[in-house]
Structures are given as C-alpha cells and as structure tokens.
Coordinates of C-alpha atoms and ligand atoms in Angstrom, one line a residue:
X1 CA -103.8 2.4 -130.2
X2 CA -104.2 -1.1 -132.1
X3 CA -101.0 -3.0 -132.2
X4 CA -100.8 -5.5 -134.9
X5 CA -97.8 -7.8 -134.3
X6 CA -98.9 -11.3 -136.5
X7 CA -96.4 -10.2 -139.7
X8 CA -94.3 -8.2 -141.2
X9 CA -96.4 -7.9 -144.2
X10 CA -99.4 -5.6 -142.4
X11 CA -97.2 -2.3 -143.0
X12 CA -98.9 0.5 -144.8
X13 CA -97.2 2.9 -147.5
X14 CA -95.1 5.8 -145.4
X15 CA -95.8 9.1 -146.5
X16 CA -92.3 9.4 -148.8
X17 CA -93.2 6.1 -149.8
X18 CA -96.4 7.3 -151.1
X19 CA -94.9 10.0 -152.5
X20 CA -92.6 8.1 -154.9
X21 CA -95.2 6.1 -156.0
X22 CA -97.8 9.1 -157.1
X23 CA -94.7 10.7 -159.3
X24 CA -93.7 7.3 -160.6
X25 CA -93.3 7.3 -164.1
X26 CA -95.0 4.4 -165.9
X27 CA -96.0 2.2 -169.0
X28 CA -97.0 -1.0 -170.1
X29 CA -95.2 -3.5 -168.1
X30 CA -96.4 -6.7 -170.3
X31 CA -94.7 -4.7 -173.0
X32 CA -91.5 -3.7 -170.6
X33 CA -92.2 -0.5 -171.1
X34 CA -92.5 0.8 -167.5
X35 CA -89.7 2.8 -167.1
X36 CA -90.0 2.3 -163.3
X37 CA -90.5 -1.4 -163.5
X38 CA -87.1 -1.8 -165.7
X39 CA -85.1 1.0 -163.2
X40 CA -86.3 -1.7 -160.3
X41 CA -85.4 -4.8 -161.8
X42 CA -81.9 -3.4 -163.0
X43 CA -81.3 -2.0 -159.7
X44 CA -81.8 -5.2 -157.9
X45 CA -79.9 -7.3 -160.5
X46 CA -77.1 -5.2 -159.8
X47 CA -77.3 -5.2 -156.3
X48 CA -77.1 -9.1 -156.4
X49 CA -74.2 -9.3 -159.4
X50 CA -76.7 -10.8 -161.5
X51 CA -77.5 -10.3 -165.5
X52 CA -81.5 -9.6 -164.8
X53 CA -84.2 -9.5 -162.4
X54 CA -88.0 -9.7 -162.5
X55 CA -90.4 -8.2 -160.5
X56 CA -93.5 -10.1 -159.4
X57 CA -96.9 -9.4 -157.4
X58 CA -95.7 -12.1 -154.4
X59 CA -92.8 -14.0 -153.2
X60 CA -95.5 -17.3 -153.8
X61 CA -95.4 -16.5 -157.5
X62 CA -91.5 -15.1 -157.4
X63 CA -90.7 -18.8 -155.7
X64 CA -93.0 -21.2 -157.8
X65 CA -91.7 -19.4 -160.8
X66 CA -87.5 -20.3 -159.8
X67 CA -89.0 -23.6 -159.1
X68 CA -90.7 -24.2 -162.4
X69 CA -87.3 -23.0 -164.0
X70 CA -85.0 -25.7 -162.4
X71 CA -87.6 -28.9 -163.1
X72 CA -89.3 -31.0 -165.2
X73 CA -92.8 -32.6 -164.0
X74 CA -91.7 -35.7 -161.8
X75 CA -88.3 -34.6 -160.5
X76 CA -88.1 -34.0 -156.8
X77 CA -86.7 -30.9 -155.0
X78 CA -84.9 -30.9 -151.5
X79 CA -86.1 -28.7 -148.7
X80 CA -86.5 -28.2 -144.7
X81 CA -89.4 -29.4 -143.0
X82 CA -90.4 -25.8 -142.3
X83 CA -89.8 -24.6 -146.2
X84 CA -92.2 -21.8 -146.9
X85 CA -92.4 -23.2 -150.5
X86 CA -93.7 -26.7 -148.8
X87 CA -95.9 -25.7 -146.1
X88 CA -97.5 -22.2 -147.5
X89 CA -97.8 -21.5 -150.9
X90 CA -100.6 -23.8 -151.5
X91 CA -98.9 -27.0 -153.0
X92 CA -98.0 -25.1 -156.1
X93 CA -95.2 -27.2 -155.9
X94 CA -96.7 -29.9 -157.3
X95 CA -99.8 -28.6 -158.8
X96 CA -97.3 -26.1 -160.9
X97 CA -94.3 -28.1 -161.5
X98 CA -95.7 -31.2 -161.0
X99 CA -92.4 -32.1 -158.1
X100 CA -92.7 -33.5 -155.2
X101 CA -90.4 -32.5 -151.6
X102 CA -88.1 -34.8 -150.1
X103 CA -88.1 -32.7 -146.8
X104 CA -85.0 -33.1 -144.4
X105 CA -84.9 -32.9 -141.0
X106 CA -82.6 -29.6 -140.3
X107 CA -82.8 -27.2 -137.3
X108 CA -84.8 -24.5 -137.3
X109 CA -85.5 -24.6 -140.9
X110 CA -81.7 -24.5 -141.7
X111 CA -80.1 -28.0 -143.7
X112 CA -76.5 -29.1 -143.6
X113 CA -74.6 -29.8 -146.8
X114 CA -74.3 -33.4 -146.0
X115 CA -77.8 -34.0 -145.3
X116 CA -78.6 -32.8 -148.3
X117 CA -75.9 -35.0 -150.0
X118 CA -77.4 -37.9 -148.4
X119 CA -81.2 -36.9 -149.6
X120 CA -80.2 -36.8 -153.7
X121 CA -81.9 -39.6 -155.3
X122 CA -79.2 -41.6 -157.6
X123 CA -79.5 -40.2 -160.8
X124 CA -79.9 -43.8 -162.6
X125 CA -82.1 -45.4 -160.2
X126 CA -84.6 -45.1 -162.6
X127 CA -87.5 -45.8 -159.6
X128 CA -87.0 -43.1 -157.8
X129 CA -87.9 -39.0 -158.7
X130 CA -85.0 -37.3 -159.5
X131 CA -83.2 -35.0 -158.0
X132 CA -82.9 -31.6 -160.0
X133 CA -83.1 -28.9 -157.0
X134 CA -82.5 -27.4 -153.5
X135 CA -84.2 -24.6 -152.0
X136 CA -83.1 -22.8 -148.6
X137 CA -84.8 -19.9 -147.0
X138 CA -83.1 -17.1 -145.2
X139 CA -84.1 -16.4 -142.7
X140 CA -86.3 -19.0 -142.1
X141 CA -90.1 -17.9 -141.2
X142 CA -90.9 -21.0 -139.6
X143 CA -88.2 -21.1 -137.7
X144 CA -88.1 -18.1 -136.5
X145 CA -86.0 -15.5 -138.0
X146 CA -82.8 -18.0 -137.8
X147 CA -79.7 -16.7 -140.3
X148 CA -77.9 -19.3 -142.0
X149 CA -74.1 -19.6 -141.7
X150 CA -73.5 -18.4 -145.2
X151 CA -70.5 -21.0 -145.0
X152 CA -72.9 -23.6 -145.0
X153 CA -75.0 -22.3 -148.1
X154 CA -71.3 -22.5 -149.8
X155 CA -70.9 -26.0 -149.0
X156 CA -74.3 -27.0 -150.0
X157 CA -73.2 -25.1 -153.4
X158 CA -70.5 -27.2 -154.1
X159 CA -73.0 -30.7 -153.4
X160 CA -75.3 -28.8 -156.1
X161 CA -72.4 -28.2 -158.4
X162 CA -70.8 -32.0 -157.8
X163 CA -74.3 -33.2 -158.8
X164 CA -75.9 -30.7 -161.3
X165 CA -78.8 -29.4 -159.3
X166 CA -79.7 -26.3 -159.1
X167 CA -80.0 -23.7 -156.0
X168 CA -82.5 -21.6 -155.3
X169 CA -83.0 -19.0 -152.3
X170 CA -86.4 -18.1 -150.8
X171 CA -85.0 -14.8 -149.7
X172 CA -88.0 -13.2 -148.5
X173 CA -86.3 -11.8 -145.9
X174 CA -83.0 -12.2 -147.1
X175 CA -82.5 -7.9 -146.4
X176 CA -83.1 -9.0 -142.1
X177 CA -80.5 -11.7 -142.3
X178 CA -77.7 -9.4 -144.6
X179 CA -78.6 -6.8 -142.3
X180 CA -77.8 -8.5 -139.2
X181 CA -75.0 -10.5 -140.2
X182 CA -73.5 -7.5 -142.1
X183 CA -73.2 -9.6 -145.6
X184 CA -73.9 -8.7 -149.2
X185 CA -76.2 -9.4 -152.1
X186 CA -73.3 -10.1 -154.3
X187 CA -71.8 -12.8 -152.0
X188 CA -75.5 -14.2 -152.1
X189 CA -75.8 -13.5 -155.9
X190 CA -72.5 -15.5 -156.4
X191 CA -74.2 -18.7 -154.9
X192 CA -77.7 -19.2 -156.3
X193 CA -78.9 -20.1 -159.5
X194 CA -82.3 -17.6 -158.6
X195 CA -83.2 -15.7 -155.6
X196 CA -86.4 -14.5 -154.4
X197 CA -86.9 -11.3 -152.5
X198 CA -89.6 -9.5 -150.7
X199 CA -90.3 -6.2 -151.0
X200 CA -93.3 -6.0 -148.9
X201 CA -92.4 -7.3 -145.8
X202 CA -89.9 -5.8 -143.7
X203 CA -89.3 -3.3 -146.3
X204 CA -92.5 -1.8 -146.1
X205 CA -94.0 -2.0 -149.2
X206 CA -97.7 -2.5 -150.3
X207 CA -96.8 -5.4 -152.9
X208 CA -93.8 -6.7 -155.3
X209 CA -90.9 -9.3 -154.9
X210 CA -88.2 -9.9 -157.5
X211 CA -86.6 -12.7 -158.8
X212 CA -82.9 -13.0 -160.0
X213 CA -80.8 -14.7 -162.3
X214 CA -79.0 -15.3 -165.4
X215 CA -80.9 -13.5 -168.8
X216 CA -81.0 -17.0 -170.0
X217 CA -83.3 -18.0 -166.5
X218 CA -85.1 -14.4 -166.4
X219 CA -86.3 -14.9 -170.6
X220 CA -87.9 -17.9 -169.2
X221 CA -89.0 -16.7 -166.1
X222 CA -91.0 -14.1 -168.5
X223 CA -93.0 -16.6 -169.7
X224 CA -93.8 -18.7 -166.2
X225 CA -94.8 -14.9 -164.5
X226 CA -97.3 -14.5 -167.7
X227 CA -98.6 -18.3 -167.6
X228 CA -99.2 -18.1 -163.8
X229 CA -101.3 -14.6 -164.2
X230 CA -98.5 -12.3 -162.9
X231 CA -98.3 -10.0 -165.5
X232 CA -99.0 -6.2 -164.6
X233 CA -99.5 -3.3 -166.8
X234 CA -98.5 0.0 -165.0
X235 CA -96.6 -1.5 -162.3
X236 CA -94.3 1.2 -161.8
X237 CA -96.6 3.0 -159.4
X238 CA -95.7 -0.3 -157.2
X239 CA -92.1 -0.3 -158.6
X240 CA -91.6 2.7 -157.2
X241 CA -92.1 1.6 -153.5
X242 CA -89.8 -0.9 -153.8
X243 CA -87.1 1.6 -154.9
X244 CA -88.1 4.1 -152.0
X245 CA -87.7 1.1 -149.9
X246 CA -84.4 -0.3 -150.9
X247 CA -82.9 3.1 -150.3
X248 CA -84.6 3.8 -147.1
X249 CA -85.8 0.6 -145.5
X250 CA -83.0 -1.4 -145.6
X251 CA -80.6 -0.3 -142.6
X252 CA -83.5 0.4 -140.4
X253 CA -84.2 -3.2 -140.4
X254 CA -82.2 -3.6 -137.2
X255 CA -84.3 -1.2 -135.1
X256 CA -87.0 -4.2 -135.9
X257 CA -84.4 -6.6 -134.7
X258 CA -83.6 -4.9 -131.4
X259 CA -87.3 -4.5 -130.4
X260 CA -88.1 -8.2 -131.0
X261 CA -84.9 -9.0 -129.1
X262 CA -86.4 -6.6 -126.4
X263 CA -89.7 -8.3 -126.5
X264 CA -87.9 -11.7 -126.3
X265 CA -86.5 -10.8 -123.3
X266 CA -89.6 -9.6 -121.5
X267 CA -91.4 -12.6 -122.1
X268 CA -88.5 -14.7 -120.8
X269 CA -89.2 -13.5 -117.3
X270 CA -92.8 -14.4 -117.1
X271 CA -93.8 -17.1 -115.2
X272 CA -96.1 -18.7 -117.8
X273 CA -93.6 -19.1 -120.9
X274 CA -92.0 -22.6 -121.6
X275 CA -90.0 -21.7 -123.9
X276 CA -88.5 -18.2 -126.3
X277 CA -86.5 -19.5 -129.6
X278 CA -83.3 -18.0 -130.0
X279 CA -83.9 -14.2 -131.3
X280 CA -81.8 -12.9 -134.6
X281 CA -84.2 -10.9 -137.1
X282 CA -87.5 -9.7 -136.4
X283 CA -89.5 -12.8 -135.9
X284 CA -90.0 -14.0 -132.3
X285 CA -91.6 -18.0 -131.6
X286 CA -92.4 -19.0 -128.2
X287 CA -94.5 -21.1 -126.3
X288 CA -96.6 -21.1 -123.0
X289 CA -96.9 -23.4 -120.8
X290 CA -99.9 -24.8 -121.1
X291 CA -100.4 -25.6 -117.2
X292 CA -101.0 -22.4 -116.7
X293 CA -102.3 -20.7 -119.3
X294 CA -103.3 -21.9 -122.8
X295 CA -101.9 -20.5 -126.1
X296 CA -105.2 -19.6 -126.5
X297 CA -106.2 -17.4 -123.3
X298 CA -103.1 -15.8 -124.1
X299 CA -103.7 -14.6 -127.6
X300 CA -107.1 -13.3 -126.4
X301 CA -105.8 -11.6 -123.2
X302 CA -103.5 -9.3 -125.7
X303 CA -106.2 -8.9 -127.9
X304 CA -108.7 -7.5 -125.0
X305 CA -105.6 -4.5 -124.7
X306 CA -105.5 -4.3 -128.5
X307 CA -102.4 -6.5 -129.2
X308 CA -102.8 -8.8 -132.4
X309 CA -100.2 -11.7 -132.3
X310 CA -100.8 -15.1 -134.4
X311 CA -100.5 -18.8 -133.7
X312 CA -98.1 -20.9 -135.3
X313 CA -99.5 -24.5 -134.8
X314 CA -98.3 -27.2 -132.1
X315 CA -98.5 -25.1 -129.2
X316 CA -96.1 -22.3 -130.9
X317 CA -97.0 -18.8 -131.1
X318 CA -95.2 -15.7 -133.4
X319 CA -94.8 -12.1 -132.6
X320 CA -93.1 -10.3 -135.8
X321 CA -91.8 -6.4 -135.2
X322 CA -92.0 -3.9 -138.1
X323 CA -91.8 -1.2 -139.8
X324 CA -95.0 0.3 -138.0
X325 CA -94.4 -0.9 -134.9
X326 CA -93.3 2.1 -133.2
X327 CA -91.4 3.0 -130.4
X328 CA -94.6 4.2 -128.5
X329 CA -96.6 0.6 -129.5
X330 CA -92.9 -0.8 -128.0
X331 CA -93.3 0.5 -124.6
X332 CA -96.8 -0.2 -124.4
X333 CA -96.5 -3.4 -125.5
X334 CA -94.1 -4.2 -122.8
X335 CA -96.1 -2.8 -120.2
X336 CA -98.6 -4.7 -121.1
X337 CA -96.9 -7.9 -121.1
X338 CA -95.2 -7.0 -117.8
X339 CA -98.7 -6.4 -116.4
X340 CA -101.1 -9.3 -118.0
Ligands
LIG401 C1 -90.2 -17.2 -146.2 C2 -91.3 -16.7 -147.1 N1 -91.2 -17.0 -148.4 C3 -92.2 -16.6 -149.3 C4 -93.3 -15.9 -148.8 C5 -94.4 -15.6 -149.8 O1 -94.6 -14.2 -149.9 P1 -96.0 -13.7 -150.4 O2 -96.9 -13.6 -149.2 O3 -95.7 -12.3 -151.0 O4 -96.5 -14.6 -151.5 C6 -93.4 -15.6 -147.4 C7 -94.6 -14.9 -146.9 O5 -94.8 -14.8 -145.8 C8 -92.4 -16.0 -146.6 O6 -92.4 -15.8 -145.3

C-alpha cells in the first residue's frame, strides 16, 4: 500500500466522480457553449452572491488572472511573506502584470488590517509604486492550514475601501477553512472584489478552479484566461467533476481535518520532533530536531515503508491528508510512525 501524503492535489477521479464526467454534456467552451461549463460557473457564482464566475485549468492562472484585473504595470500589491501568489506561481506576478510585492511580516501567512494600512504607498508620492491591491489566502498553504478570523478580512476591507484598492482572495482552499469554521461563501463573496477557488485539491478533482466576481471583472477576466492560454474547448467533461465535487466533497472535508489533527498528535509524542504547528484544516508542518535525526533521514525512513511526505524548506516538513487517504492508510500510517 503506497501512501502519498505530499498534497492534496494527488487525488484521482472517484468512481461517481468519473461517472459524471463520462455523461457530461458538452460544447465549445471558447464559444460558451458547454452547457456544463456555464451550469459550473453559475452554480459557483451563486454560491458566493456574485454576478459571474469563470472556470480556469489552475488556481496559478485563476490568481494571476484577479491580479491582472486589479493593476496596471508598475503598481504594487500587498501580501504575506508566505503568499502562494509570491512564492509559487513562478513570478507571474511581475512577468504578467508587471507588479511588484510589498510582502508584510504576518503570522502564519495571515496580515492584520493595520499592517496593511501601514504598507500602502502614499498615493501622490510619485516615487514610490502604487498601491492598487491586497491579496490574502485562506487557508494559508505555507502556513499550514491556518483560518483567518473572518473579522479580520472585514477590517482589512474597510482599509481597501478607505483607500480604493482592491481585494482579492487566493481561496484555494477556502472550502477547508468554511468547512471548519462553519462560515459561508456569501459572507466571503460580500468582501472580495475576486476569489479564487480550487477544485482539485481537497475536493478531489482531476483539474479546474474558478474565479468570481462582478460581470464587469469576469468580461475582462475572459480576455486575461484567453491571453494567458487558458481557454478550453469541451471542458465540461472537467466541469462536471467539479459539480460532482461541490455536492459531494465539500462536508467530508472534516474527516481530512480530523486525521491530520490525529497525525499531529502522534508526532507530538515522539522524541525526535521540535516542533508541530498548530493543526486546523488538512495541512500539517513540523519540524525535527535536527540533533537527532535530520529532516532528511526522516523523509527517507517513511519512504522505505512506502509513506511519501514533502519538504517545505528551512528545516520544515508538510504532511497534507486527503481525499484518498483512507482510513486503512490512517492506521498504518500511525503505526508506522509509532514504530520508526
Ligand atoms: C494557496 C494556493 N493557491 C494557489 C495554488 C495554485 O493552484 P494550481 O496548482 O492549481 O495552479 C495552490 C496550489 O497548491 C495553493 O496552495
């Protein structure tokens, strides 16, 4: 039994999954004229209270697309250090929308409203980039499956309405952090210019994300998806996952919570791990300490017993639980850590 544990994203197709693709119906999609396409991006508008949605082959393209829509070439976007949109989508930051980061500081990828107030660039000081947008993540890969205090996101809100910039959520995992903190797309639709969303990562899907926003933002957004290569002709077939998955894979996101929490728990008690981040979704970080074992040996060791986990840089390693991580890969898993 192999036990892949590096992401959320290595899920395959279930079998009703599959099934709802093979009898999708479909049609052009460059043309919107997949019916399956336009059922999925009117569904997840909805669900958000938004006017439109569009679907998109990644949450890279999804995100670089609601950050192409909210600049101009030389203006400067706020983010965390640990911003998925900074660190791993390839600088298409700037080599799209020709922006640069000013990254703050936050806590485990999460900002506070008045350090972003502090980090906007005075409009009329003419030497500095200015300041036309924030993007938050929730929850935050980097660091670790954290959920943001949606009271927070409100207050940063009002800084981007008090100083006309524009708000954009890398929600990629936005379904984990609703599910746990038992919130809704429409209080999340109220406060964000766009929002990105994943469908294939804890939702189980082969491919797709979606964007939201106004028909004014999603007209444009049409253009940015075609320019950056991201137009798909009989999507539907892939459509169709993602509407299997929102009405099936949603809830059962907190069976992946409880397992990582589980897993958390386990490795608390060994002797050779400094340190376990604070559990909340499906992503555990942790480190070993390095006197006794490095990062390294460790990773290796769970890969001799056909465990897969991933390193995260500086000493940090990631275990994510998922939709095919089942209850019989759980108890094995544990064993083995119990045992190593
Ligand atoms: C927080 C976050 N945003 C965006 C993405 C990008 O998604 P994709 O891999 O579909 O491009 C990821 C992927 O891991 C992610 O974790």
């Amino acid at each position: 039994m192999h036990i892949n544990l590096i992401s959320d994203t290595v899920t395959k197709p279930t079998k009703g999954m599959l099934d709802a693709m093979m009898s999708a119906q479909v049609g052009d999609d460059v043309f919107k004229a997949d019916p399956t396409v336009n059922v999925l991006e009117e569904k997840v508008a909805k669900m958000f209270g938004k006017e439109a949605a569009l679907f998109f082959p990644s949450g890279t393209m999804a995100n670089q697309t609601g950050i192409k829509l909210h600049t101009h070439p030389g203006n400067q976007l706020i983010c965390d250090k640990y911003a998925h949109v900074y660190n791993y989508e390839g600088g298409g930051v700037s080599f799209n929308s020709g922006v640069s980061c000013k990254l703050i500081d936050g806590h485990r990828g999460m900002i506070t409203a008045r350090q972003v107030e502090a980090a906007i660039n005075p409009p009329d000081f003419y030497h500095s980039p200015l300041t036309s947008l924030v993007c938050v993540e929730n929850t935050t890969n980097k660091g670790g499956g954290a959920c943001w205090d949606i009271e927070e996101l409100k207050k940063i809100k009002k800084v981007c309405l008090h100083h006309n910039l524009a708000y954009h959520l890398d929600g990629a995992r936005l379904w984990n952090a609703m599910v746990q903190k038992s919130e809704t797309p429409l209080a999340y639709g109220k406060l964000f210019d766009t929002i990105s969303v994943c469908l294939s990562k804890g939702l189980g899907c082969p491919v797709g994300s979606v964007l939201v926003g106004s028909k004014e933002l999603m007209n444009k957004a049409l253009r940015v998806r075609k320019i950056f290569g991201g137009g798909m002709r009989q999507a539907g077939f892939l459509a169709a996952a993602g509407i299997y998955a929102l009405d099936n894979h949603v809830e059962r996101l907190v069976d992946d919570h409880k397992k990582a929490k589980e897993i958390g728990e386990v490795l608390l008690n060994l002797p050779y791990i400094k340190t376990v981040e604070p559990i909340e979704t499906n992503i555990i970080i942790f480190e070993i300490d390095e006197s006794v074992m490095t990062g390294e040996v460790f990773v290796d060791t769970l890969k001799e017993n056909n465990v897969q986990i991933i390193g995260m840089g500086q000493g940090k390693l990631r275990i994510v639980t998922h939709l095919d991580y089942t209850n019989l890969m759980h108890e094995k898993f544990l064993n083995i850590l119990k045992t190593l």
